[in-house]
Amino acid sequence: MAEVTLTATTGRPLGSSASRRLRAEGKIPATVYGMDKDAVSVTITRSDLRKAMTTDAGVNALIKLEIDGAATEYALVKEIQRHTVRREVTHLDLLRIDPEIAMVLDVPIVLTGDAKKVSGGGGFVDQKLSTLRVTVRPDSIPTQLTADISAMDVEDVLTIADLTLPRGVTTELDPELPIVTAALTRAAIVAARAAAKAEEAAAAGA
């Protein structure tokens, strides 16, 4: 995974009023913590954060954090707080990490392919698991995991065991845990029952 550089400055004033003023200036208050070090209150420019978070890695991007133009630390986004209406970022928590030590985090699961047998048979695909909790080094975090549904038929199930995990990525979850299921729609079930009853009635009449 390519790392993303994010600059930050210390010395920001604390308190709700000060934070509102920062946000009005296009800046975001943030806290950096972890690795048995003291938490540090910093300020990040909103435009810089937007660039960092719009890479393919999204919120799992490995961040090279440059503080006050000197200190450099690696971090991952731990929590993003947003405005309840405008949904803009209001505060950011950054977790210090060692890029060479494996950690646990959630990676998105993306479905690929077209389950034509399912749709053609009156069924639908239901994604039961949208993310997978994995153990991986921060410098090897995959952007996403893919599950190919093109060969699925009605009543088929894709499990964690069916995923191909990239090298260096492992999971402790049950390999039989369903990721995707394929089942008949309610309308298809009703139609099948009606057809079966019609056949039984026809057979009885004959």
Tab-separated table of C-alpha atoms in Angstrom:
chain	number	residue	atom	x	y	z
A	1	MET	CA	0.000	0.000	0.000
A	2	ALA	CA	1.248	3.459	-0.869
A	3	GLU	CA	1.512	5.773	2.107
A	4	VAL	CA	-0.207	9.149	2.290
A	5	THR	CA	1.522	12.192	3.749
A	6	LEU	CA	-0.511	14.445	6.017
A	7	THR	CA	0.821	17.591	7.691
A	8	ALA	CA	-0.306	18.746	11.120
A	9	THR	CA	0.511	21.545	13.549
A	10	THR	CA	0.437	21.567	17.336
A	11	GLY	CA	-0.475	24.344	19.735
A	12	ARG	CA	-4.140	24.617	18.816
A	13	PRO	CA	-6.440	26.177	21.433
A	14	LEU	CA	-8.787	23.718	23.115
A	15	GLY	CA	-12.534	23.996	23.698
A	16	SER	CA	-15.697	23.956	21.602
A	17	SER	CA	-15.536	27.646	20.610
A	18	ALA	CA	-11.929	27.345	19.467
A	19	SER	CA	-12.740	24.214	17.480
A	20	ARG	CA	-15.624	25.969	15.730
A	21	ARG	CA	-13.320	28.820	14.737
A	22	LEU	CA	-10.794	26.360	13.331
A	23	ARG	CA	-13.437	24.601	11.260
A	24	ALA	CA	-14.672	27.947	9.942
A	25	GLU	CA	-11.088	28.562	8.745
A	26	GLY	CA	-11.028	25.289	6.840
A	27	LYS	CA	-9.116	23.412	9.503
A	28	ILE	CA	-9.949	20.301	11.511
A	29	PRO	CA	-9.009	19.632	15.129
A	30	ALA	CA	-7.478	16.205	15.630
A	31	THR	CA	-5.896	14.058	18.320
A	32	VAL	CA	-2.907	11.763	17.828
A	33	TYR	CA	-2.438	8.995	20.391
A	34	GLY	CA	-1.167	5.459	20.922
A	35	MET	CA	2.180	3.607	21.072
A	36	ASP	CA	2.393	4.418	24.819
A	37	LYS	CA	3.030	8.087	24.047
A	38	ASP	CA	1.165	11.139	25.276
A	39	ALA	CA	-1.839	12.221	23.230
A	40	VAL	CA	-1.184	15.324	21.125
A	41	SER	CA	-3.781	17.851	19.962
A	42	VAL	CA	-3.102	18.968	16.402
A	43	THR	CA	-4.705	20.871	13.546
A	44	ILE	CA	-5.066	19.525	9.999
A	45	THR	CA	-6.138	21.441	6.911
A	46	ARG	CA	-9.462	20.169	5.586
A	47	SER	CA	-8.275	20.119	1.975
A	48	ASP	CA	-5.203	18.043	2.927
A	49	LEU	CA	-7.391	15.537	4.760
A	50	ARG	CA	-9.754	15.290	1.792
A	51	LYS	CA	-6.841	14.439	-0.505
A	52	ALA	CA	-5.504	11.850	1.939
A	53	MET	CA	-8.867	10.140	2.376
A	54	THR	CA	-9.826	10.000	-1.303
A	55	THR	CA	-7.156	7.498	-2.324
A	56	ASP	CA	-8.130	3.908	-3.143
A	57	ALA	CA	-7.247	2.927	0.424
A	58	GLY	CA	-9.904	5.228	1.902
A	59	VAL	CA	-9.939	5.355	5.698
A	60	ASN	CA	-7.437	2.464	5.854
A	61	ALA	CA	-4.733	4.575	4.230
A	62	LEU	CA	-1.340	4.397	5.919
A	63	ILE	CA	-0.661	7.981	6.947
A	64	LYS	CA	2.799	9.463	7.253
A	65	LEU	CA	2.085	12.258	9.695
A	66	GLU	CA	4.429	15.240	9.616
A	67	ILE	CA	3.944	17.313	12.759
A	68	ASP	CA	5.226	20.913	12.823
A	69	GLY	CA	7.359	20.154	9.781
A	70	ALA	CA	9.730	17.974	11.768
A	71	ALA	CA	8.401	15.040	13.763
A	72	THR	CA	7.230	12.162	11.586
A	73	GLU	CA	4.926	9.388	12.793
A	74	TYR	CA	2.873	6.711	11.089
A	75	ALA	CA	-0.816	6.557	11.875
A	76	LEU	CA	-4.195	5.222	10.814
A	77	VAL	CA	-7.555	6.946	11.107
A	78	LYS	CA	-9.223	5.527	14.211
A	79	GLU	CA	-12.386	7.631	14.323
A	80	ILE	CA	-13.978	10.356	12.250
A	81	GLN	CA	-16.613	12.609	13.791
A	82	ARG	CA	-18.986	14.357	11.381
A	83	HIS	CA	-21.572	17.098	11.531
A	84	THR	CA	-24.991	15.488	11.967
A	85	VAL	CA	-26.533	17.424	9.066
A	86	ARG	CA	-23.763	18.583	6.720
A	87	ARG	CA	-21.709	15.389	7.263
A	88	GLU	CA	-18.465	17.352	7.102
A	89	VAL	CA	-15.597	16.147	9.302
A	90	THR	CA	-15.569	17.930	12.672
A	91	HIS	CA	-12.864	15.969	14.507
A	92	LEU	CA	-10.341	13.267	13.749
A	93	ASP	CA	-8.646	10.642	15.925
A	94	LEU	CA	-5.355	9.291	14.593
A	95	LEU	CA	-3.791	6.146	16.054
A	96	ARG	CA	-0.007	5.923	16.014
A	97	ILE	CA	1.226	2.610	14.626
A	98	ASP	CA	4.429	0.773	13.768
A	99	PRO	CA	4.206	0.015	10.022
A	100	GLU	CA	6.147	-3.222	10.526
A	101	ILE	CA	3.927	-4.693	13.269
A	102	ALA	CA	0.735	-6.519	12.234
A	103	MET	CA	-2.551	-5.118	13.469
A	104	VAL	CA	-6.248	-5.987	13.311
A	105	LEU	CA	-8.668	-3.943	11.223
A	106	ASP	CA	-11.689	-4.250	8.913
A	107	VAL	CA	-11.298	-4.373	5.122
A	108	PRO	CA	-14.280	-3.878	2.756
A	109	ILE	CA	-15.587	-6.864	0.777
A	110	VAL	CA	-16.678	-5.987	-2.761
A	111	LEU	CA	-18.831	-8.304	-4.891
A	112	THR	CA	-17.736	-8.824	-8.493
A	113	GLY	CA	-19.416	-10.520	-11.423
A	114	ASP	CA	-23.070	-10.993	-12.321
A	115	ALA	CA	-25.055	-13.829	-10.722
A	116	LYS	CA	-27.140	-14.490	-13.848
A	117	LYS	CA	-28.261	-17.944	-12.701
A	118	VAL	CA	-29.640	-16.421	-9.522
A	119	SER	CA	-31.509	-13.550	-11.163
A	120	GLY	CA	-32.681	-15.804	-13.991
A	121	GLY	CA	-34.034	-18.294	-11.486
A	122	GLY	CA	-36.127	-15.722	-9.654
A	123	GLY	CA	-33.610	-15.211	-6.869
A	124	PHE	CA	-31.536	-12.458	-5.314
A	125	VAL	CA	-28.054	-12.111	-3.865
A	126	ASP	CA	-27.745	-11.035	-0.233
A	127	GLN	CA	-24.376	-9.817	1.057
A	128	LYS	CA	-24.178	-10.908	4.683
A	129	LEU	CA	-20.691	-9.566	5.393
A	130	SER	CA	-19.579	-6.195	4.017
A	131	THR	CA	-16.195	-6.109	5.765
A	132	LEU	CA	-13.731	-8.713	6.959
A	133	ARG	CA	-11.684	-8.354	10.139
A	134	VAL	CA	-8.120	-9.261	9.243
A	135	THR	CA	-4.619	-9.234	10.693
A	136	VAL	CA	-2.070	-7.528	8.468
A	137	ARG	CA	0.943	-5.244	8.574
A	138	PRO	CA	-0.068	-1.594	8.077
A	139	ASP	CA	2.158	-1.332	5.014
A	140	SER	CA	0.320	-4.259	3.382
A	141	ILE	CA	-3.332	-3.372	4.052
A	142	PRO	CA	-5.411	-4.291	0.989
A	143	THR	CA	-7.752	-1.645	-0.358
A	144	GLN	CA	-10.539	-4.218	-0.592
A	145	LEU	CA	-11.263	-7.937	-0.825
A	146	THR	CA	-13.334	-9.310	-3.692
A	147	ALA	CA	-15.923	-12.080	-3.823
A	148	ASP	CA	-16.862	-13.331	-7.300
A	149	ILE	CA	-20.584	-14.168	-7.471
A	150	SER	CA	-20.756	-14.935	-11.207
A	151	ALA	CA	-20.934	-18.730	-10.687
A	152	MET	CA	-23.578	-18.605	-7.943
A	153	ASP	CA	-26.969	-20.264	-8.292
A	154	VAL	CA	-30.070	-20.125	-6.094
A	155	GLU	CA	-29.365	-21.573	-2.624
A	156	ASP	CA	-25.597	-21.237	-3.074
A	157	VAL	CA	-23.506	-19.709	-0.276
A	158	LEU	CA	-20.093	-18.057	-0.479
A	159	THR	CA	-18.122	-18.232	2.764
A	160	ILE	CA	-14.926	-16.699	4.091
A	161	ALA	CA	-13.156	-19.860	2.941
A	162	ASP	CA	-14.053	-18.922	-0.650
A	163	LEU	CA	-12.135	-15.633	-0.438
A	164	THR	CA	-8.597	-15.404	-1.760
A	165	LEU	CA	-6.710	-13.360	0.807
A	166	PRO	CA	-3.619	-11.441	-0.333
A	167	ARG	CA	-0.236	-12.568	0.909
A	168	GLY	CA	0.349	-11.541	4.501
A	169	VAL	CA	-3.375	-11.150	5.264
A	170	THR	CA	-5.061	-13.557	7.684
A	171	THR	CA	-8.335	-13.711	9.573
A	172	GLU	CA	-9.400	-15.404	12.787
A	173	LEU	CA	-13.067	-15.557	11.771
A	174	ASP	CA	-14.810	-18.888	11.133
A	175	PRO	CA	-14.036	-19.888	7.514
A	176	GLU	CA	-17.631	-21.183	7.177
A	177	LEU	CA	-19.116	-17.783	7.997
A	178	PRO	CA	-21.360	-16.727	5.047
A	179	ILE	CA	-20.340	-13.710	3.014
A	180	VAL	CA	-23.000	-13.958	0.309
A	181	THR	CA	-26.149	-16.055	0.003
A	182	ALA	CA	-28.499	-16.572	-2.938
A	183	ALA	CA	-32.176	-17.256	-2.335
A	184	LEU	CA	-35.530	-17.033	-4.096
A	185	THR	CA	-37.487	-13.824	-3.786
A	186	ARG	CA	-40.776	-13.988	-1.895
A	187	ALA	CA	-42.678	-13.537	-5.149
A	188	ALA	CA	-40.771	-16.444	-6.719
A	189	ILE	CA	-41.545	-18.645	-3.712
A	190	VAL	CA	-45.248	-17.786	-3.904
A	191	ALA	CA	-45.267	-18.465	-7.647
A	192	ALA	CA	-43.503	-21.811	-7.171
A	193	ARG	CA	-46.018	-22.864	-4.522
A	194	ALA	CA	-48.926	-21.848	-6.735
A	195	ALA	CA	-47.460	-23.802	-9.655
A	196	ALA	CA	-46.993	-26.862	-7.434
A	197	LYS	CA	-50.591	-26.687	-6.234
A	198	ALA	CA	-51.794	-26.320	-9.819
A	199	GLU	CA	-49.821	-29.401	-10.817
A	200	GLU	CA	-51.263	-31.368	-7.891
A	201	ALA	CA	-54.776	-30.287	-8.810
A	202	ALA	CA	-54.233	-31.246	-12.442
A	203	ALA	CA	-52.851	-34.625	-11.428
A	204	ALA	CA	-55.812	-35.247	-9.095
A	205	GLY	CA	-58.278	-34.286	-11.848
A	206	ALA	CA	-56.627	-36.632	-14.292
